[in-house]
Short mmCIF file of C-alpha atoms in Angstrom, two decimals:
data_model
loop_
_atom_site.label_atom_id
_atom_site.label_comp_id
_atom_site.label_asym_id
_atom_site.label_seq_id
_atom_site.Cartn_x
_atom_site.Cartn_y
_atom_site.Cartn_z
CA GLN R 1 -0.19 0.00 0.25
CA VAL R 2 1.06 3.91 -0.58
CA GLN R 3 3.19 5.29 2.19
CA LEU R 4 4.81 8.53 2.70
CA VAL R 5 6.93 9.18 5.33
CA GLU R 6 8.10 13.03 6.37
CA SER R 7 11.01 13.57 8.54
CA GLY R 8 13.40 16.64 9.12
CA GLY R 9 11.16 18.72 10.97
CA GLY R 10 12.01 20.32 14.20
CA LEU R 11 13.02 23.66 15.81
CA ALA R 12 14.66 26.39 13.75
CA GLN R 13 15.36 29.97 14.92
CA PRO R 14 14.04 33.08 12.49
CA GLY R 15 16.38 33.21 9.53
CA GLY R 16 17.20 29.60 9.74
CA SER R 17 16.94 26.55 7.41
CA LEU R 18 15.69 23.09 7.95
CA ARG R 19 15.33 20.12 5.02
CA LEU R 20 11.94 18.10 5.25
CA SER R 21 12.18 14.61 3.43
CA CYS R 22 9.17 12.50 2.25
CA ALA R 23 10.07 8.99 1.80
CA ALA R 24 7.40 6.79 -0.46
CA SER R 25 6.67 3.43 -1.21
CA GLY R 26 3.82 1.54 -2.43
CA PHE R 27 3.66 2.89 -6.03
CA THR R 28 5.62 3.90 -9.06
CA PHE R 29 7.51 7.32 -7.61
CA SER R 30 8.57 8.59 -10.92
CA ASP R 31 5.38 8.29 -12.24
CA TYR R 32 3.45 11.00 -10.17
CA ALA R 33 3.81 14.58 -8.92
CA MET R 34 4.50 15.32 -5.25
CA SER R 35 3.47 18.17 -2.98
CA TRP R 36 3.82 19.78 0.51
CA ALA R 37 1.61 21.25 2.48
CA ARG R 38 1.42 22.76 5.82
CA GLN R 39 -1.32 23.06 8.77
CA ALA R 40 -0.58 25.85 11.20
CA PRO R 41 -2.20 25.79 14.81
CA GLY R 42 -5.99 26.94 14.48
CA LYS R 43 -6.11 27.17 10.33
CA GLY R 44 -6.69 24.76 7.76
CA LEU R 45 -4.60 22.99 5.16
CA GLU R 46 -2.43 25.37 2.97
CA TRP R 47 -0.79 24.07 -0.24
CA VAL R 48 3.03 24.80 -0.14
CA SER R 49 4.48 23.41 -3.18
CA SER R 50 4.44 20.68 -5.98
CA ILE R 51 7.03 18.94 -8.26
CA TYR R 52 6.14 17.10 -11.33
CA THR R 53 7.71 13.81 -12.55
CA VAL R 54 9.99 15.91 -14.66
CA SER R 55 12.12 17.86 -11.85
CA SER R 56 12.42 21.19 -13.40
CA ASP R 57 8.70 21.84 -12.97
CA THR R 58 8.28 23.06 -9.81
CA PHE R 59 5.25 25.40 -7.97
CA TYR R 60 5.37 27.61 -5.02
CA ALA R 61 2.79 29.38 -3.01
CA ASP R 62 3.78 33.03 -2.79
CA SER R 63 4.30 32.85 1.00
CA VAL R 64 7.37 30.40 0.08
CA LYS R 65 8.24 31.35 -3.24
CA GLY R 66 12.38 32.59 -2.95
CA ARG R 67 12.45 30.82 0.13
CA PHE R 68 11.36 27.24 -0.27
CA THR R 69 12.65 24.51 -3.04
CA ILE R 70 11.39 21.22 -3.63
CA SER R 71 12.98 18.70 -5.24
CA ARG R 72 13.05 15.01 -5.72
CA ASP R 73 15.24 12.04 -6.08
CA ASN R 74 13.31 8.95 -8.14
CA ALA R 75 16.38 6.98 -7.47
CA LYS R 76 15.55 7.21 -3.38
CA ASN R 77 11.75 7.43 -4.01
CA THR R 78 11.90 10.46 -1.91
CA VAL R 79 10.58 14.27 -2.26
CA TYR R 80 12.36 17.05 -0.50
CA LEU R 81 11.31 20.67 0.66
CA GLN R 82 14.69 22.85 1.57
CA MET R 83 13.32 25.80 3.93
CA ASN R 84 15.31 29.07 4.00
CA SER R 85 15.24 32.01 5.72
CA LEU R 86 12.13 30.17 7.87
CA LYS R 87 9.77 33.02 9.64
CA PRO R 88 7.53 32.44 12.53
CA GLU R 89 4.87 31.91 10.47
CA ASP R 90 6.17 29.16 8.83
CA THR R 91 5.46 27.38 11.97
CA ALA R 92 2.80 24.44 11.03
CA LEU R 93 2.47 20.50 10.62
CA TYR R 94 3.82 19.86 7.21
CA TYR R 95 2.71 16.95 5.05
CA CYS R 96 3.73 15.40 1.82
CA ALA R 97 1.04 14.03 -0.46
CA LYS R 98 1.03 12.21 -3.80
CA GLY R 99 -0.50 13.16 -6.82
CA HIS R 100 -3.64 11.63 -8.89
CA GLY R 101 -1.08 11.75 -11.89
CA SER R 102 2.29 12.89 -13.42
CA SER R 103 1.04 16.58 -13.63
CA PRO R 104 -1.77 17.94 -11.87
CA LEU R 105 -3.44 20.97 -13.71
CA TYR R 106 -4.17 22.71 -10.68
CA VAL R 107 -1.43 22.04 -8.50
CA TYR R 108 -2.54 24.26 -5.62
CA ARG R 109 -5.62 22.28 -5.16
CA LEU R 110 -5.37 19.66 -2.35
CA THR R 111 -7.85 17.41 -4.24
CA GLU R 112 -5.41 17.19 -7.01
CA TYR R 113 -3.65 14.84 -3.93
CA ASP R 114 -4.64 11.27 -3.09
CA TYR R 115 -2.58 10.16 -0.17
CA TRP R 116 -0.98 11.99 2.56
CA GLY R 117 1.71 11.20 5.06
CA GLN R 118 1.41 11.73 8.70
CA GLY R 119 3.24 14.87 8.57
CA THR R 120 6.31 16.52 10.73
CA GLN R 121 6.44 19.30 12.98
CA VAL R 122 8.24 22.66 11.98
CA THR R 123 8.60 25.53 14.75
CA VAL R 124 10.35 28.34 13.96
CA SER R 125 11.10 30.63 17.31
CA SER R 126 13.71 32.37 18.82
#
């Protein structure tokens, strides 16, 4: 069965960096788009970034553009989220998700993704 396991979260200071990883199994990883979303305390789930099967096709929410970088290693069945210049408002539970297909038309729509991990907590605080 499909499994997505996130790791790499933790406590970071404002301006700091973290790198999240999501190890995937149970499907042909290279055939599907992957995404990261987050849920801050008391708020709804927010799309953060997506990557198509062709690694050069990446997409970002305006709130993280220029600070976060999504990438994937199809040989390792892993998708990453490099987070730089972290802000307190980046504090959230971060989830990775598998797309329905290789290149969702509306990457920002959470309904484009069918499996989700359990999440990894990111806290940005001094």
